[in-house]
Coordinates of C-alpha atoms in Angstrom, one line a residue:
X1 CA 20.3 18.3 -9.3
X2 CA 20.3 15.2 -6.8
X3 CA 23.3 16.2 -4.7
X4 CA 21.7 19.3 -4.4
X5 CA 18.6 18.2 -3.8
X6 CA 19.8 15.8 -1.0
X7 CA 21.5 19.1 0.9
X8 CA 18.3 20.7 0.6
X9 CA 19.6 23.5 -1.3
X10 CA 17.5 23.1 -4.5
X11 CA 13.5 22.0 -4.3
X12 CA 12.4 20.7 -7.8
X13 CA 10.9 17.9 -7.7
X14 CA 7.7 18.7 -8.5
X15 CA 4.5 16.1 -8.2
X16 CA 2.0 15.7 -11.2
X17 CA -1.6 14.5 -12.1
X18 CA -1.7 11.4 -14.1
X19 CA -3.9 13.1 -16.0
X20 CA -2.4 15.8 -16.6
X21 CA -5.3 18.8 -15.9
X22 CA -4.4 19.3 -12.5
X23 CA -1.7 22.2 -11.0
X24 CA 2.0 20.4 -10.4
X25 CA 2.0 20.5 -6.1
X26 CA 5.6 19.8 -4.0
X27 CA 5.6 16.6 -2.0
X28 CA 4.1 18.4 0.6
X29 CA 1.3 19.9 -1.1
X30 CA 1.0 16.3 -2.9
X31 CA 0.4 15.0 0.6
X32 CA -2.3 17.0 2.2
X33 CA -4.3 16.5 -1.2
X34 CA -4.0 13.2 -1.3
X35 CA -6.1 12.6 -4.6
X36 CA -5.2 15.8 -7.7
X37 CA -8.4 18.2 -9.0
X38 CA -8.9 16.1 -12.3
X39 CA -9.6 12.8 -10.4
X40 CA -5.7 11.5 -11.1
X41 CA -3.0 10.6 -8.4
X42 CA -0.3 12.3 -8.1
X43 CA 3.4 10.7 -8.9
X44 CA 7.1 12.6 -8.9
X45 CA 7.6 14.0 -12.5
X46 CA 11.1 12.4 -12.4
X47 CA 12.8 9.5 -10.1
X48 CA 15.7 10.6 -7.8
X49 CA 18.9 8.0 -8.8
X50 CA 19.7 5.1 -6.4
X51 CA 23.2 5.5 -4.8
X52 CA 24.7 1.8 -6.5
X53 CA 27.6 1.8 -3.8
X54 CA 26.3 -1.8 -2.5
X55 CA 29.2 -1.9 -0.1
X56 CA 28.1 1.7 1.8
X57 CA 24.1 0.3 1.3
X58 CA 24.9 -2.9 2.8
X59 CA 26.3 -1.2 6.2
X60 CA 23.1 0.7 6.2
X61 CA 20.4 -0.3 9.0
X62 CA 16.7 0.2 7.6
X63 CA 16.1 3.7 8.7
X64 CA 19.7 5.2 7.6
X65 CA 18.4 3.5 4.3
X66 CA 14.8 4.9 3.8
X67 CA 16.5 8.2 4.5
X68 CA 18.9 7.3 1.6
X69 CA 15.8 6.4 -0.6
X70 CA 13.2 8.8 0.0
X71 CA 15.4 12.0 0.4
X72 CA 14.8 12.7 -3.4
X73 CA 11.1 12.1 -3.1
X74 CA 11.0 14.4 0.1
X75 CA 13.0 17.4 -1.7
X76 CA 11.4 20.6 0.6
X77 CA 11.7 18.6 3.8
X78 CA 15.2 19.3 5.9
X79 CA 17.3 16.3 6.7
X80 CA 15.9 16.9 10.3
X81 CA 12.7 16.7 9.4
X82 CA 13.1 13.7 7.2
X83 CA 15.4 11.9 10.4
X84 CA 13.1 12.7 12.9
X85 CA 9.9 11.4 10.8
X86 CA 11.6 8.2 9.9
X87 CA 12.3 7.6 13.9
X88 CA 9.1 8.4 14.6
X89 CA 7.8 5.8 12.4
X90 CA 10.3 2.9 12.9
X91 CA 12.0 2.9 16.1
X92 CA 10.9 3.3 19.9
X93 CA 10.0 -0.3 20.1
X94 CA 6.9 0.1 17.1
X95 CA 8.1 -2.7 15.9
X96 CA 8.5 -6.2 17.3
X97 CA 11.9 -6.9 17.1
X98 CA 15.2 -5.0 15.8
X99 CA 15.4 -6.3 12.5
X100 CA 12.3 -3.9 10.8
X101 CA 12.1 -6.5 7.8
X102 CA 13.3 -9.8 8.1
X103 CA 14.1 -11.4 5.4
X104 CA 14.3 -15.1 5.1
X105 CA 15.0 -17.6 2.7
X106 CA 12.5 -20.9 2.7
X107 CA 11.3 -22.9 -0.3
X108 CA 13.8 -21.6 -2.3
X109 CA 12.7 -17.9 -2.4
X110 CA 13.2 -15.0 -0.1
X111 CA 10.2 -14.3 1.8
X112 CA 10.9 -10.2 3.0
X113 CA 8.4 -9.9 6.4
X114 CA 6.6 -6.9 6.1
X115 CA 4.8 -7.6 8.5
X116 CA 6.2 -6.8 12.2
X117 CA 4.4 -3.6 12.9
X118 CA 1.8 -2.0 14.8
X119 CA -1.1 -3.6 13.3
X120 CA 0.7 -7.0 11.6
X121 CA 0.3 -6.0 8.1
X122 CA 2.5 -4.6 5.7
X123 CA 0.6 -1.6 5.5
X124 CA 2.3 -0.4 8.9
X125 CA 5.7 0.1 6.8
X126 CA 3.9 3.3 5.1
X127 CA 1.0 4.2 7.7
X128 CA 3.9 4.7 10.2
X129 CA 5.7 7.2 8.6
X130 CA 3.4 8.7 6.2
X131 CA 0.8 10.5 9.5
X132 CA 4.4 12.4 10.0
X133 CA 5.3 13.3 6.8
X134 CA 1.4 14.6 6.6
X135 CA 2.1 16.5 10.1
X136 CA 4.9 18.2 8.6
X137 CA 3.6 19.0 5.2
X138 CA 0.6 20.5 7.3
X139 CA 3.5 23.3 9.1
X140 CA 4.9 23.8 5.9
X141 CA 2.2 24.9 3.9
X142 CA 0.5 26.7 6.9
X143 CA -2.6 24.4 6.7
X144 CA -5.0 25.7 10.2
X145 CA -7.8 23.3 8.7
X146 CA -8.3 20.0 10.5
X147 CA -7.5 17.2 8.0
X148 CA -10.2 14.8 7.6
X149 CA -8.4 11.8 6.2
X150 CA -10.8 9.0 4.6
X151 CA -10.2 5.6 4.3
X152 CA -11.6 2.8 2.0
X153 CA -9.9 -0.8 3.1
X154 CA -10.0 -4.0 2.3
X155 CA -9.2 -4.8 5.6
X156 CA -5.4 -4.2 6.3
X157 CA -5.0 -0.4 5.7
X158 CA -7.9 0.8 7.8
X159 CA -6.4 -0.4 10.9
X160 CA -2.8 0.3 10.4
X161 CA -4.4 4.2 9.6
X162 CA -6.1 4.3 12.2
X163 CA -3.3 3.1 14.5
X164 CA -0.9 5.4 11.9
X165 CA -2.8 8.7 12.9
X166 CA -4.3 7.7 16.3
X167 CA -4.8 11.0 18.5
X168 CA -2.0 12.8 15.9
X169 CA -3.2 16.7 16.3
X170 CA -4.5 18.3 13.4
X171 CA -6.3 14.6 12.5
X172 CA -9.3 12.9 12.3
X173 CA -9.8 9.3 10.3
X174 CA -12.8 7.8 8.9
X175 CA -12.6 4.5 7.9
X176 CA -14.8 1.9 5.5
X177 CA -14.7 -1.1 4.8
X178 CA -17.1 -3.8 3.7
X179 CA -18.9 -5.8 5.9
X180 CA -18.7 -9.5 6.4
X181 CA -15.5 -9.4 3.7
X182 CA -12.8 -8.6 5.8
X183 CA -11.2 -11.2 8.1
X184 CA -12.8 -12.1 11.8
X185 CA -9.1 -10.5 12.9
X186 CA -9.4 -7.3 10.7
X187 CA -12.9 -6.7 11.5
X188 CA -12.3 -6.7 15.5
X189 CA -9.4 -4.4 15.1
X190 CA -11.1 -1.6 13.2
X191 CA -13.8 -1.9 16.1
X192 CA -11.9 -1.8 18.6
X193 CA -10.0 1.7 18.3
X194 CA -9.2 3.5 20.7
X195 CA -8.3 6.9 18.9
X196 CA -10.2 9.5 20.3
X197 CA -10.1 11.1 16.4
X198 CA -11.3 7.2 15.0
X199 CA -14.7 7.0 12.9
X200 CA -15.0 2.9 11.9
X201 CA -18.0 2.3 9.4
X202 CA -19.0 -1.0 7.4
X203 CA -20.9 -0.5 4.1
X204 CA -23.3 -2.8 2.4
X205 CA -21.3 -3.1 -0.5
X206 CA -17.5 -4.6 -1.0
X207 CA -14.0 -2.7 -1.5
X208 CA -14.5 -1.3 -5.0
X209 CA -18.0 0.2 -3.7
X210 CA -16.1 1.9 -0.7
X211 CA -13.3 3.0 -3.0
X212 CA -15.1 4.3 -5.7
X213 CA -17.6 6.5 -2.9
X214 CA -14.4 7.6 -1.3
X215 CA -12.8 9.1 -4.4
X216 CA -16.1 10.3 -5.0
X217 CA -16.3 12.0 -1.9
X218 CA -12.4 13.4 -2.7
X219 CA -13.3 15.0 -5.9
X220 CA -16.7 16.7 -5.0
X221 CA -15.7 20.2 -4.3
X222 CA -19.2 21.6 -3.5
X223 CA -19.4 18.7 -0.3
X224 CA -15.4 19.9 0.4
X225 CA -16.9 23.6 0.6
X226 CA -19.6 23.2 2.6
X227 CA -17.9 20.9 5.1
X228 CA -14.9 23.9 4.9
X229 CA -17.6 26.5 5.7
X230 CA -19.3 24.7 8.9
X231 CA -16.2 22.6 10.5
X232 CA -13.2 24.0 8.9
X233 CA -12.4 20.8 7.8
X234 CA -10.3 19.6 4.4
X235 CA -10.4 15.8 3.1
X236 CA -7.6 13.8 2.1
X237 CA -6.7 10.3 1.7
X238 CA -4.4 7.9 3.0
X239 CA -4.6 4.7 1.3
X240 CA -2.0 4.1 -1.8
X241 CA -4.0 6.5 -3.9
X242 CA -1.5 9.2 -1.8
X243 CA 1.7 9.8 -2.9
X244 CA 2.8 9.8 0.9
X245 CA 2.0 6.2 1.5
X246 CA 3.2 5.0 -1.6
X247 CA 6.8 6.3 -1.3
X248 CA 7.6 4.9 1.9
X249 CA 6.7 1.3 0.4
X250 CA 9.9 1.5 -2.1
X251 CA 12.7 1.1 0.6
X252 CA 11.4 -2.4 1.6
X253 CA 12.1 -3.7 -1.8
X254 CA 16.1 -2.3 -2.0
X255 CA 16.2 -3.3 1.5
X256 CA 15.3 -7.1 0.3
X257 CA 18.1 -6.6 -2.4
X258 CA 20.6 -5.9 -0.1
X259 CA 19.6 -8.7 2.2
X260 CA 19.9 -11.1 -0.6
X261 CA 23.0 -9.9 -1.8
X262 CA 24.5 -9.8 2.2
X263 CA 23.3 -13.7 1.9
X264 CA 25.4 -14.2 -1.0
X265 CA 22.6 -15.2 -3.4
X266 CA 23.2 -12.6 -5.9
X267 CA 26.0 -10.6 -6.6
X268 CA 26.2 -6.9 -6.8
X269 CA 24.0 -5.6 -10.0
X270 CA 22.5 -8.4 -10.5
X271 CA 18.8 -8.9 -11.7
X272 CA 15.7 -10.2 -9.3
X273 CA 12.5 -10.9 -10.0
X274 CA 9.8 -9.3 -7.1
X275 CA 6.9 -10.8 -6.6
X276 CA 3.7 -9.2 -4.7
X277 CA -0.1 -10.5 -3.8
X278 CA -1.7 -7.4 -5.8
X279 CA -5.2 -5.9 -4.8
X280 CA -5.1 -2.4 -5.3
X281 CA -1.4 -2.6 -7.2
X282 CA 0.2 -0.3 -4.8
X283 CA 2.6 -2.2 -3.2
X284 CA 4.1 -4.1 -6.7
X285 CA 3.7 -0.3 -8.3
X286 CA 6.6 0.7 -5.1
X287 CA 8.6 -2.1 -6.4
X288 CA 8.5 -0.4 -9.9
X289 CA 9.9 3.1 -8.7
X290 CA 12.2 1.2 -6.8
X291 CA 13.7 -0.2 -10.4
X292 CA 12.9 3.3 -12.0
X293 CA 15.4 4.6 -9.1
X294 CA 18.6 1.9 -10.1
X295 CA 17.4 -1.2 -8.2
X296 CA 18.2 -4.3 -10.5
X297 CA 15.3 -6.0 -11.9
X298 CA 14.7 -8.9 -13.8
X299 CA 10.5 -8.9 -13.9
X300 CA 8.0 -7.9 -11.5
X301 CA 5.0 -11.0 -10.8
X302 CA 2.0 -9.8 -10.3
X303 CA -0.1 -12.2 -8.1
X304 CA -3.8 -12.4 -7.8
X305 CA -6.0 -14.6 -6.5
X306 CA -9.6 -15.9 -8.0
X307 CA -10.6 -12.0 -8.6
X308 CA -7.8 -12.2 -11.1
X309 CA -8.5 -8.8 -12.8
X310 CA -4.6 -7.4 -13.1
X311 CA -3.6 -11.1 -14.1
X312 CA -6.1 -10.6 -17.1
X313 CA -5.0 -7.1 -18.0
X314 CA -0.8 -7.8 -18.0
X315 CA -1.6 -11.3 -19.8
X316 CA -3.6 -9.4 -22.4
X317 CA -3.3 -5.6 -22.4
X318 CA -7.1 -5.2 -21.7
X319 CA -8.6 -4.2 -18.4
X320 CA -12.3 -5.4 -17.9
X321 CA -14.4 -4.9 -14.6
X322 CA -17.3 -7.0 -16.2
X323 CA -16.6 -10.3 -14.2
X324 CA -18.2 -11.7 -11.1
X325 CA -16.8 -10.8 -8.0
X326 CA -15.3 -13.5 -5.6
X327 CA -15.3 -13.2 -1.9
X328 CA -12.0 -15.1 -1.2
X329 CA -9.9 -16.6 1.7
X330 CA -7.5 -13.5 1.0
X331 CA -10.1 -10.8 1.2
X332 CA -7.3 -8.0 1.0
X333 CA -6.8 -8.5 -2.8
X334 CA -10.9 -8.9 -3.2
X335 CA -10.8 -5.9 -5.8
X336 CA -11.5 -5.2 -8.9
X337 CA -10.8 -2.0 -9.6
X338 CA -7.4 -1.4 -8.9
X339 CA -6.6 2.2 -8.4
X340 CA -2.6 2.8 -8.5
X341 CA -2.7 1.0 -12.1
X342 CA -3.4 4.7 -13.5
X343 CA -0.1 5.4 -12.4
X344 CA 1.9 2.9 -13.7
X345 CA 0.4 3.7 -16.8
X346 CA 1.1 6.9 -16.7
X347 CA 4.6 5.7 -16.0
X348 CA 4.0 3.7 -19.5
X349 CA 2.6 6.0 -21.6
X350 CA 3.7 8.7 -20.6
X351 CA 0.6 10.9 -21.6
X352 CA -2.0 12.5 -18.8
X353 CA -4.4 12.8 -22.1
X354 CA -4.6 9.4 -22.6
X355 CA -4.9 8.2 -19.0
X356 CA -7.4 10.2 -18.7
X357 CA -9.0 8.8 -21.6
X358 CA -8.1 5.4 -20.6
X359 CA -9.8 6.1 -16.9
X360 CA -13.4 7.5 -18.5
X361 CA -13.3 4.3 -20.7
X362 CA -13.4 2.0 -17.1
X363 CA -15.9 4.6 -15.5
X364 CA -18.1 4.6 -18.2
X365 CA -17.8 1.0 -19.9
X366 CA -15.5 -1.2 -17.4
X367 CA -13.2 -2.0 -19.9
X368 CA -10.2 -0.3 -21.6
X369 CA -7.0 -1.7 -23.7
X370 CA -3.7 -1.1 -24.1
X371 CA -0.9 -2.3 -26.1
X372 CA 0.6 -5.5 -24.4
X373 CA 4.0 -4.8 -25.5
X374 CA 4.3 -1.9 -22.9
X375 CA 3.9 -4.4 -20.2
X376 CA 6.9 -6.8 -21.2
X377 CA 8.6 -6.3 -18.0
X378 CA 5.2 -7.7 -16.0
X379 CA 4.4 -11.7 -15.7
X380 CA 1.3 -12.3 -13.8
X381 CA -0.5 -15.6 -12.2
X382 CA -3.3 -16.6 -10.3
X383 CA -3.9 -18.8 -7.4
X384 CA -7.2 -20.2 -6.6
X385 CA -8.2 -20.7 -3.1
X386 CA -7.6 -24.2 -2.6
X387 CA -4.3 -23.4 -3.9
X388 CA -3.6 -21.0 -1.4
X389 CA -4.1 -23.4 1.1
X390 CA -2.0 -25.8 -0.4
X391 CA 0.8 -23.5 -0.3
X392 CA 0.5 -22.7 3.1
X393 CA 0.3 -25.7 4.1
X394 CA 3.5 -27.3 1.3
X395 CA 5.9 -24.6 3.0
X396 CA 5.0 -25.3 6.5
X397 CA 5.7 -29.1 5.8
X398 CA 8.8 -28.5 4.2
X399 CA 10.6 -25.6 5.7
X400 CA 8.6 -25.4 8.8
X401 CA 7.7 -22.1 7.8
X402 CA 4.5 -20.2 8.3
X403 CA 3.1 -17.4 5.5
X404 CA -0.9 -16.1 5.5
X405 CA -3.4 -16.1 2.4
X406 CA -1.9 -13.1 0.8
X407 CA 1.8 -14.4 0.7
X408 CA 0.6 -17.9 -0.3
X409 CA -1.0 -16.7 -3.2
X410 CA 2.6 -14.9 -4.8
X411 CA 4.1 -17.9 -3.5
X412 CA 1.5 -20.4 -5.5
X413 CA 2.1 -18.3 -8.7
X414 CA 5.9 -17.9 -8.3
X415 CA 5.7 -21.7 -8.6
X416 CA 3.7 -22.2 -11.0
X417 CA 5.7 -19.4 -13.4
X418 CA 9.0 -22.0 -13.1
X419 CA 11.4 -18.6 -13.8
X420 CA 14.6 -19.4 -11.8
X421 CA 15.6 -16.5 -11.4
X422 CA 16.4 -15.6 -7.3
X423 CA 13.3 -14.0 -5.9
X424 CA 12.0 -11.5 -3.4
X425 CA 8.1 -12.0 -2.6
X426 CA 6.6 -9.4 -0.3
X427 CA 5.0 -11.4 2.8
X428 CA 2.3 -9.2 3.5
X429 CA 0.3 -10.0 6.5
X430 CA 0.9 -12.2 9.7
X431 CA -0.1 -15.7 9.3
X432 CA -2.2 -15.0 12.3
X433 CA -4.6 -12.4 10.9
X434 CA -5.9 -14.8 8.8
X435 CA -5.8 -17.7 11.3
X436 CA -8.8 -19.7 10.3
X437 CA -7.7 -20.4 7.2
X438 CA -3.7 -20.9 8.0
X439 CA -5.0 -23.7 10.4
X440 CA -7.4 -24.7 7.9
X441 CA -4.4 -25.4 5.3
X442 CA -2.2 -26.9 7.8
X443 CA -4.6 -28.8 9.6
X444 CA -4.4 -28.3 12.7
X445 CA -4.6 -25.1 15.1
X446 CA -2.0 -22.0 14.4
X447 CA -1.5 -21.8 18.3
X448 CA 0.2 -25.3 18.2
X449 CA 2.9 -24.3 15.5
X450 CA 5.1 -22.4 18.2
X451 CA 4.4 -19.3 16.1
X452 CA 4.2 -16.8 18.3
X453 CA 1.1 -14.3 18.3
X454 CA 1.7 -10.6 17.2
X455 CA 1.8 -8.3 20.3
X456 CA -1.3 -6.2 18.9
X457 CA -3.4 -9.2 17.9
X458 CA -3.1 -11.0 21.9
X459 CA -5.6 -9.7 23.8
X460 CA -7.7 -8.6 20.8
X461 CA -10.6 -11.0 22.1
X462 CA -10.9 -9.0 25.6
X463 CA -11.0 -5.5 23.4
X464 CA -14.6 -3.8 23.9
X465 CA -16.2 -2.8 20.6
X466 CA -16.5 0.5 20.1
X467 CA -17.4 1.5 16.4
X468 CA -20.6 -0.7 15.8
X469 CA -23.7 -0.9 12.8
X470 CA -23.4 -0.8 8.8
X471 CA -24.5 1.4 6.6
X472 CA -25.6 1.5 2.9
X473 CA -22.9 2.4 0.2
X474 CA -25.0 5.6 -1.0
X475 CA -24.8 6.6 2.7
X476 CA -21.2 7.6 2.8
X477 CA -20.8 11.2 2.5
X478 CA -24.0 11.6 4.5
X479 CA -22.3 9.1 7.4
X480 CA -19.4 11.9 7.4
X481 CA -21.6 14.6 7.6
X482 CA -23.2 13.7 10.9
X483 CA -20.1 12.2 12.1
X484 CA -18.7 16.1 12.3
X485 CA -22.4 18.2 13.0
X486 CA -21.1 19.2 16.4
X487 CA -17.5 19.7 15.5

């Protein structure tokens, strides 16, 4: 059905609850919801097949190759609509130079830079593309309801939303995030924008509070109806727990591939190993369709740092919140619940009933266990935080070469796992959103390292703040009611 599929003549993929008591929706449907009836996420009942012509992938520039890879995913959109959301998203100068993701080889690994977007994180690689696909999704299924999307972040994903759906029509974003855990950087981005449809709130509380109120929020249909009745309003979400941000994230990892393979490193069909700083597990769960589609693959590392919760859980089978939780020099993985694990599960198991079952066992006791063997294709590590700064600072004396927290710490476990075996680790953030600490492991001022500043970070300092004050966790869906009383 994929040829067809590609021609737009048949539409079958359909999208499914990962816990299986939830109708199945099309991509589009999947998109607007954002989180399914039963509390699941949504994820494609099949993967679409990765063309393995390396030669015709290879002559492919990054947006002729997410339309290659996402055309399966985005079945009941027309190859114009699919073209012109992908232009939308990665060309007209977005992004700071013409190579979308660079990909470079220093201490022996390939570092793929996810980084050169709007907002200097790798979350601008979905949050560009994924506001379109949600404006056409809205057409399509004749949505008149302004979509309220909400946003819990650990620092990175509230921004690159917020600059994602700036002023798009139809819109309005809320973000939270916790206060005094993000970075200096992230914190002064998120309260300075400049969207006219922008709502910025920190919470008393850290990321898993503001995740767990938000899904919350999601799945309380009596709140959904009354906020219907008075605004015409709908919620959805737009951090990885939506099917349209996730999906954009796999074309980054065959991209890599291809890169590697163009540098002669591998040869065509050969194995890699991926390996990704995981918080909330989206981003390594993308490298995991990407395999499911055809991409070779070795393992997948899975790289914490001191809140090591998913290092625990693929070393061991069991999942257990009942730890303390560590405020870190890479706040974006400071999480201990992580949400798109349900689907890989799901993946795994292959049974809604159990994930179910396996997600009321963390609601209710904060611990749940699965058989290790399942996981076989998953090494995990850990990197503590003077760790991370060692690695920073090792890589910038050897190869001259600049990474933040987040990349240091999959760089410090990649290490420390010895497997030879050629590498791809997603470089998630600019080393400049987490200055303090870069210059901190290297000792001397990031200015002074000729690395130049991202175009959205210079000027941050003169920015005027514009979303200020904290609120309590519990206060949440209260905040977003009189955030919209006059609307």
């Amino acid at each position: 059905g994929n040829e067809k599929n590609r021609q737009g003549v048949e539409r079958n993929m359909k999208y499914i609850s990962t816990r299986a008591a939830a109708p199945e929706m099309t991509v589009s449907q999947a998109i607007i919801k954002g989180i399914a009836e039963d509390g699941g996420l949504y994820v494609p009942e099949s993967f679409p097949r990765l063309s393995l012509d390396w030669e015709r992938l290879l002559k492919l520039d990054y947006k002729e190759l997410a339309f290659e890879v996402l055309s399966g995913y985005l079945d009941n959109f027309s190859d114009d609509e699919k073209r012109s959301c992908i232009e939308g998203a990665y060309g007209g100068g977005k992004f700071e130079q013409e190579e979308i993701v660079p990909v470079i080889k220093k201490g022996g690994v390939f570092f793929a830079e996810l980084y050169h977007g709007p907002t200097a994180a790798f979350k601008d690689m979905a949050l560009s593309l994924m506001p379109r696909l949600l404006s056409v999704s809205l057409k399509k299924e004749g949505e008149t309801r302004t979509v309220v999307i909400i946003v819990s972040t650990s620092g990175d994903t509230g921004m690159a939303a917020l600059k994602g759906f700036e002023n798009v029509p139809g819109t309005e974003v809320v973000v939270f995030f916790p206060d005094g855990a993000v970075s200096p950087v992230q914190e002064k981005q998120m309260r300075t924008a400049e969207g006219k449809n922008a709502h910025v709130f920190s919470i008393y509380g850290n990321f898993d509070d503001a995740q767990s109120a938000q899904k919350e929020i999601l799945n309380d249909k009596e709140f959904a109806a009354e906020m219907e009745s008075a605004h015409n309003i709908r919620f959805s979400a737009a951090n990885s727990m939506n099917v349209g941000r996730l999906i954009p994230q796999i074309v980054y990892y065959v991209w890599g591939y291809l890169r590697m393979l163009e540098a002669g490193e591998i040869s065509a069909g050969d194995k890699i190993n991926i390996a990704v700083p995981s918080g909330n597990f989206g981003n390594l769960l993308s490298a995991y369709y990407a395999f499911r589609m055809g991409l070779p693959v070795n393992r997948f590392i899975c790289a914490s740092n001191k809140n090591k919760v998913l290092t625990d859980f693929f070393n061991s089978g069991v999942y257990d919140t009942h730890r303390d939780f560590y405020v870190t020099n890479a706040p974006s993985m400071d999480i201990l619940i992580s949400s798109n694990l349900e689907r890989l599960l799901y993946h795994l198991i292959n049974d809604g009933a159990k994930v179910a079952e396996l997600m009321d066992a963390l609601k209710n006791n904060k611990h749940y266990e699965v058989d290790k063997n399942i996981l076989s294709m998953f090494a995990a590590g850990y990197a503590e935080e003077d760790e991370v700064l060692r690695a920073i600072d090792e890589l910038c004396g050897s190869d001259d070469y600049l990474i933040d927290t987040h990349t240091a710490v999959a760089y410090s476990v990649y290490k420390k796992l010895g497997d030879k075996t050629p590498t791809l680790i997603a470089s998630t953030a600019s080393p400049y959103k987490f200055a303090d600490s870069v210059s901190e492991a290297i000792g001397r001022p990031l200015e002074s390292t000729g690395l130049k500043m991202p175009r959205s970070l210079s000027g941050l300092d003169d920015k005027k703040l514009i979303h200020l004050g904290a609120i309590a966790k519990e206060r949440m869906k209260d905040k977003i009611r009189d955030e919209f009383k006059g609307f």
